[in-house]
PDB file of C-alpha atoms in Angstrom:
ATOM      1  CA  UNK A   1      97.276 101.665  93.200  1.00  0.00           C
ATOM      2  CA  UNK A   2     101.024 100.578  94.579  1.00  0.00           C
ATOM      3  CA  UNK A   3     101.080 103.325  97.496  1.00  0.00           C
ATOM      4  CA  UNK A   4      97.735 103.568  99.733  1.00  0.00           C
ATOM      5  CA  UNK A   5      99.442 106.101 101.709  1.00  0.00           C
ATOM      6  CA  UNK A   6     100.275 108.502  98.833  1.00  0.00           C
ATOM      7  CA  UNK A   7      96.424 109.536  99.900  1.00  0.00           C
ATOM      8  CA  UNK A   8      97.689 110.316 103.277  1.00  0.00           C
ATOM      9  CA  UNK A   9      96.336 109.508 106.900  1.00  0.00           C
ATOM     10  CA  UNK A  10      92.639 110.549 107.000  1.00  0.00           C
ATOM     11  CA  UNK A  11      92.010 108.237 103.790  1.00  0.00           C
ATOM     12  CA  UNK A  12      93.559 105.270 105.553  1.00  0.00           C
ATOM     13  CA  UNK A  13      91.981 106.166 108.530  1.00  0.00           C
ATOM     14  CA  UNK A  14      88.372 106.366 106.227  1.00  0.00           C
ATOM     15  CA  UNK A  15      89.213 102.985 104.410  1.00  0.00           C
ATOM     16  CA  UNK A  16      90.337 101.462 108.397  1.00  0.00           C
ATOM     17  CA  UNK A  17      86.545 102.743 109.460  1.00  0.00           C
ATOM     18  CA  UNK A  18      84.704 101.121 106.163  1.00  0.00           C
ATOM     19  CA  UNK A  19      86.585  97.699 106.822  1.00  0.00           C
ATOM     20  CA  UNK A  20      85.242  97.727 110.370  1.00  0.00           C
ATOM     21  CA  UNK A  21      81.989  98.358 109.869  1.00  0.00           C
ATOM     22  CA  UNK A  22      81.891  95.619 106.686  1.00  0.00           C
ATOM     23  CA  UNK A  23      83.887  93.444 108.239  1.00  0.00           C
ATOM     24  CA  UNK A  24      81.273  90.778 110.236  1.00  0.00           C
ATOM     25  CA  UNK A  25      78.926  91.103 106.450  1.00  0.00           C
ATOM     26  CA  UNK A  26      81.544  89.875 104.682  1.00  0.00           C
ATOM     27  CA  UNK A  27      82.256  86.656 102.523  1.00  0.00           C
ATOM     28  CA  UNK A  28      85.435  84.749 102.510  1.00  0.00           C
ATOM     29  CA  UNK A  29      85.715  85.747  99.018  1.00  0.00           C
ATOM     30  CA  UNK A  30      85.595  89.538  99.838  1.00  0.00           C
ATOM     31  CA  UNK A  31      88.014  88.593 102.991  1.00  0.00           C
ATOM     32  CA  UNK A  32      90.809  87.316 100.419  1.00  0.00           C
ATOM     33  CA  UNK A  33      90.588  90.738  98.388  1.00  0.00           C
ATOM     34  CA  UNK A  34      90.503  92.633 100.951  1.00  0.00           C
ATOM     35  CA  UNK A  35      93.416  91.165 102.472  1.00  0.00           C
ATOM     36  CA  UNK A  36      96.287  92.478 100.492  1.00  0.00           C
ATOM     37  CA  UNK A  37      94.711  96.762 101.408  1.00  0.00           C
ATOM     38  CA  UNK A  38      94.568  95.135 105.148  1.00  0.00           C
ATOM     39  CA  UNK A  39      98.297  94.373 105.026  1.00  0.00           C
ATOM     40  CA  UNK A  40      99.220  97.546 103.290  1.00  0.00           C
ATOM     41  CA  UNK A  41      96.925  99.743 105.782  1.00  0.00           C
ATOM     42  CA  UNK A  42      98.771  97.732 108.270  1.00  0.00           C
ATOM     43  CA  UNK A  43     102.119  98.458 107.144  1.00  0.00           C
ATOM     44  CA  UNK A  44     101.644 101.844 106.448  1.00  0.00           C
ATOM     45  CA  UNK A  45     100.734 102.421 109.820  1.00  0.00           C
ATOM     46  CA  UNK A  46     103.385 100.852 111.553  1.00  0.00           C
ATOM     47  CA  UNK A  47     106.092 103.097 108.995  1.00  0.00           C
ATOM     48  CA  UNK A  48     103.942 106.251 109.418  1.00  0.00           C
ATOM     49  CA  UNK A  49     103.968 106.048 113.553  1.00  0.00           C
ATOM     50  CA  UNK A  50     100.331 105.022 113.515  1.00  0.00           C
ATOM     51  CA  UNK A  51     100.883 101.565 115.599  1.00  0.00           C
ATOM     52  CA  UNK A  52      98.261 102.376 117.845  1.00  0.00           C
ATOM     53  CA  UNK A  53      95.283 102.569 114.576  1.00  0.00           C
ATOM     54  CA  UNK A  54      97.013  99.051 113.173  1.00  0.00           C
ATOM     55  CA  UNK A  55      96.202  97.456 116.613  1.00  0.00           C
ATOM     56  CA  UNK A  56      92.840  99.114 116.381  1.00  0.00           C
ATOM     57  CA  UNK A  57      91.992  97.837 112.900  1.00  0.00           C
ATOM     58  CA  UNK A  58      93.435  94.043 113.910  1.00  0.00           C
ATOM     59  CA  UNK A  59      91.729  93.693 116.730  1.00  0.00           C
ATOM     60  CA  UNK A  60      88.132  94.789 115.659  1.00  0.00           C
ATOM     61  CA  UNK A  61      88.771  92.669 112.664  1.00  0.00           C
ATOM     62  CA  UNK A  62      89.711  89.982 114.797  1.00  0.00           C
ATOM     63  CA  UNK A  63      93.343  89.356 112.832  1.00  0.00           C
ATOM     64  CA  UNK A  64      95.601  89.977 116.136  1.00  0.00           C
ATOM     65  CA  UNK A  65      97.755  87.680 115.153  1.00  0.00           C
ATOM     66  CA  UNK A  66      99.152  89.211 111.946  1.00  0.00           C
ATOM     67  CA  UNK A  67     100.663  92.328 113.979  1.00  0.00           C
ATOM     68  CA  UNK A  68     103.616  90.028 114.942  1.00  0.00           C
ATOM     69  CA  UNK A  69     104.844  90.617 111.593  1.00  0.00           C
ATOM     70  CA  UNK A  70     104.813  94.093 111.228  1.00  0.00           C
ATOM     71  CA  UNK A  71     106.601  94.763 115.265  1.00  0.00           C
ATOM     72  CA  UNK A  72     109.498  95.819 114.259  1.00  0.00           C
ATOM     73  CA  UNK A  73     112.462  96.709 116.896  1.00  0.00           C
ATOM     74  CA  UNK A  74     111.383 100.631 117.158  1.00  0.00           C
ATOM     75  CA  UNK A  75     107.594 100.057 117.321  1.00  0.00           C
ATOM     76  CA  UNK A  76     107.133  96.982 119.135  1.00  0.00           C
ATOM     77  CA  UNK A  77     107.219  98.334 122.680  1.00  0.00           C
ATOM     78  CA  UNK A  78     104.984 101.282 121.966  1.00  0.00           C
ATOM     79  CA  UNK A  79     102.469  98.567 120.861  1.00  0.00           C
ATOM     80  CA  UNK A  80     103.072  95.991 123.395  1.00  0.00           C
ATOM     81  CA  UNK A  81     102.134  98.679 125.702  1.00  0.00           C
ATOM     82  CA  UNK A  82      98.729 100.003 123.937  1.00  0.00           C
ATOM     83  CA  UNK A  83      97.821  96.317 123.813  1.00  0.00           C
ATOM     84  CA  UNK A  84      98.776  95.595 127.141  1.00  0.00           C
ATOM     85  CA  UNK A  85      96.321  98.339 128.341  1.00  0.00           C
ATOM     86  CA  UNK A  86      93.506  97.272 125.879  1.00  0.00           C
ATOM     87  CA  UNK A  87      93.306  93.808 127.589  1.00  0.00           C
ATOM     88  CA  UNK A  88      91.972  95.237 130.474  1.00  0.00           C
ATOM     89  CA  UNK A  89      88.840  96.147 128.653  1.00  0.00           C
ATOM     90  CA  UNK A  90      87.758  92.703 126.992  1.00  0.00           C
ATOM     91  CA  UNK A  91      86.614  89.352 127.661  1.00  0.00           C
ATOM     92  CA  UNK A  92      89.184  86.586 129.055  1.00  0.00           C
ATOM     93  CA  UNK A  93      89.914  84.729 125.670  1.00  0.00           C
ATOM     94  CA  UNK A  94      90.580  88.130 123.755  1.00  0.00           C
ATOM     95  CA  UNK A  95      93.071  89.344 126.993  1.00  0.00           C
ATOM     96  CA  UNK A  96      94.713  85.713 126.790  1.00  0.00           C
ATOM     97  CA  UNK A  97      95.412  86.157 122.821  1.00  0.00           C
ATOM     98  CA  UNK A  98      96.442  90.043 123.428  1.00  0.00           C
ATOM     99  CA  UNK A  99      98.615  89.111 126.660  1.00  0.00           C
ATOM    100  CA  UNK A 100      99.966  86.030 124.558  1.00  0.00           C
ATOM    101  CA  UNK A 101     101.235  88.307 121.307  1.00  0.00           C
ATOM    102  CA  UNK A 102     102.439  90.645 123.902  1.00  0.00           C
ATOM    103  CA  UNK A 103     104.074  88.200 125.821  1.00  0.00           C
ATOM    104  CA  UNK A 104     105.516  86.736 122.726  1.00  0.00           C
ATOM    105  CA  UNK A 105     107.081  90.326 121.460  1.00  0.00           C
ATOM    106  CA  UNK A 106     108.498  90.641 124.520  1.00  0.00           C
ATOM    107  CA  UNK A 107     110.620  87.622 124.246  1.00  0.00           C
ATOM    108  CA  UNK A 108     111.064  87.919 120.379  1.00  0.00           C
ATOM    109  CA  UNK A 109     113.019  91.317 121.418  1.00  0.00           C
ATOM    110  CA  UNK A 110     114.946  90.042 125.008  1.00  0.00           C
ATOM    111  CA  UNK A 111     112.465  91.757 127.101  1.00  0.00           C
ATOM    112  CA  UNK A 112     112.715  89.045 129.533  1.00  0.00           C
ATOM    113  CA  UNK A 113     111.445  90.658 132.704  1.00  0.00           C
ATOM    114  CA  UNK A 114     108.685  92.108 130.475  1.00  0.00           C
ATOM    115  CA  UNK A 115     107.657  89.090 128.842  1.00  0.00           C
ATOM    116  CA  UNK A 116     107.667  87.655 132.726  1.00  0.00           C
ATOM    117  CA  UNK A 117     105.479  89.993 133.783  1.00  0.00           C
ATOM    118  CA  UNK A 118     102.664  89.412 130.913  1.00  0.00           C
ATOM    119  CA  UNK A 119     103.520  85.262 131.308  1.00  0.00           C
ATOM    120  CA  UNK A 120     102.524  85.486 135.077  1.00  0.00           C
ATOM    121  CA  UNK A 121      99.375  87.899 134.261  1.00  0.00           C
ATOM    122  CA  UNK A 122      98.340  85.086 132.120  1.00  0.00           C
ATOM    123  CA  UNK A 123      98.835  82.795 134.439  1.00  0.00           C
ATOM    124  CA  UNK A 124     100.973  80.842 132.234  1.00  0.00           C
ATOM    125  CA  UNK A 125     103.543  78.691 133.887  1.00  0.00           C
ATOM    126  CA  UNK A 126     104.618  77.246 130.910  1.00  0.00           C
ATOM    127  CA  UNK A 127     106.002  80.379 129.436  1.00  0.00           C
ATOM    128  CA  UNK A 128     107.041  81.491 133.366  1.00  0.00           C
ATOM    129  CA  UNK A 129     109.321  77.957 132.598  1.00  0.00           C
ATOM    130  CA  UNK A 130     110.181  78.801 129.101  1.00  0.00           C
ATOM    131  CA  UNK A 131     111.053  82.238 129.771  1.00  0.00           C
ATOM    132  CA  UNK A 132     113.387  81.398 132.842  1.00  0.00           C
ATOM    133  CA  UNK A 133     115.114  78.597 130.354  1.00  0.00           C
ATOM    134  CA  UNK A 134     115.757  81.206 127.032  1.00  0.00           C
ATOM    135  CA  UNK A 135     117.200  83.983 129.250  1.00  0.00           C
ATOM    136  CA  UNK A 136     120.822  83.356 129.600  1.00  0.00           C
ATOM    137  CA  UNK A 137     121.531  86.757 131.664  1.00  0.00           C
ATOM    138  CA  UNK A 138     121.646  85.562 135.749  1.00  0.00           C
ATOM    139  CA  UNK A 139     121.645  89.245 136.473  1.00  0.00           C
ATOM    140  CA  UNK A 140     118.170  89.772 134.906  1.00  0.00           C
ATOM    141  CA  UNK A 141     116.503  87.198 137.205  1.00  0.00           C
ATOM    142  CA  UNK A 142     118.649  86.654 140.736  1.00  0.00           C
ATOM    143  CA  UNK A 143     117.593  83.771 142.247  1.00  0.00           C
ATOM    144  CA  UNK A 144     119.407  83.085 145.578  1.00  0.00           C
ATOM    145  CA  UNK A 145     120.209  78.949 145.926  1.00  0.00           C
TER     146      UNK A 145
END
């Protein structure tokens, strides 16, 4: 099948639910096929304003880090925010790789005083540093000498 989505939401949403549930009984083998429907459930969602179920599905499956790819310039705020809120609700490594993609989007899109904010809630003062470097703009961070 090329299109997933030619099925429409509630059979993504069906497939999203059976890869959950599978997920933690499955073999590396199985992983690598199911892969490519991952990306494509993925990327549907982000195209079909459905950001919020690709964070979903990437976090229970414990692939975070493959959202980067699919923030594009009109989704990635919506997202940074949902994620932002969902690391409030889970352990300190998962909120550290959450606030770190978050902090990272922030940056990738010159959300400086954004990307600030989730650098200092992670308590990062190497991205504070990095951060304060990158930004070019005096008149987003005023500091009086």
């Amino acid at each position: 099948m090329k299109n997933i989505g030619d099925w429409g939401h509630e059979y993504i949403r069906q497939l999203e639910k059976e890869i959950i549930q599978q997920w933690s009984f499955t073999c590396d083998t199985n992983i690598k096929m199911l892969m490519p429907l991952i990306n494509d459930i993925i990327n549907f969602n982000c195209n079909h304003h459905a950001e919020i179920q690709a964070c979903d599905l990437l976090m229970e499956i414990d692939l975070l880090h493959m959202l980067s790819q699919y923030m594009a310039k009109n989704t990635y705020q919506r997202m940074c925010m949902y994620l932002s809120s969902c690391s409030k609700y889970v352990d300190e490594m998962e909120r550290t790789k959450i606030m770190k993609l978050t902090c990272e989007q922030y940056l990738k899109f010159h959300e400086y005083s954004r990307s600030l904010i989730a650098a200092i809630q992670m308590n990062d003062n190497e991205m504070v540093n990095k951060i304060f470097s990158i930004c070019k703009d005096r008149s987003t961070f005023y500091c009086p000498k």
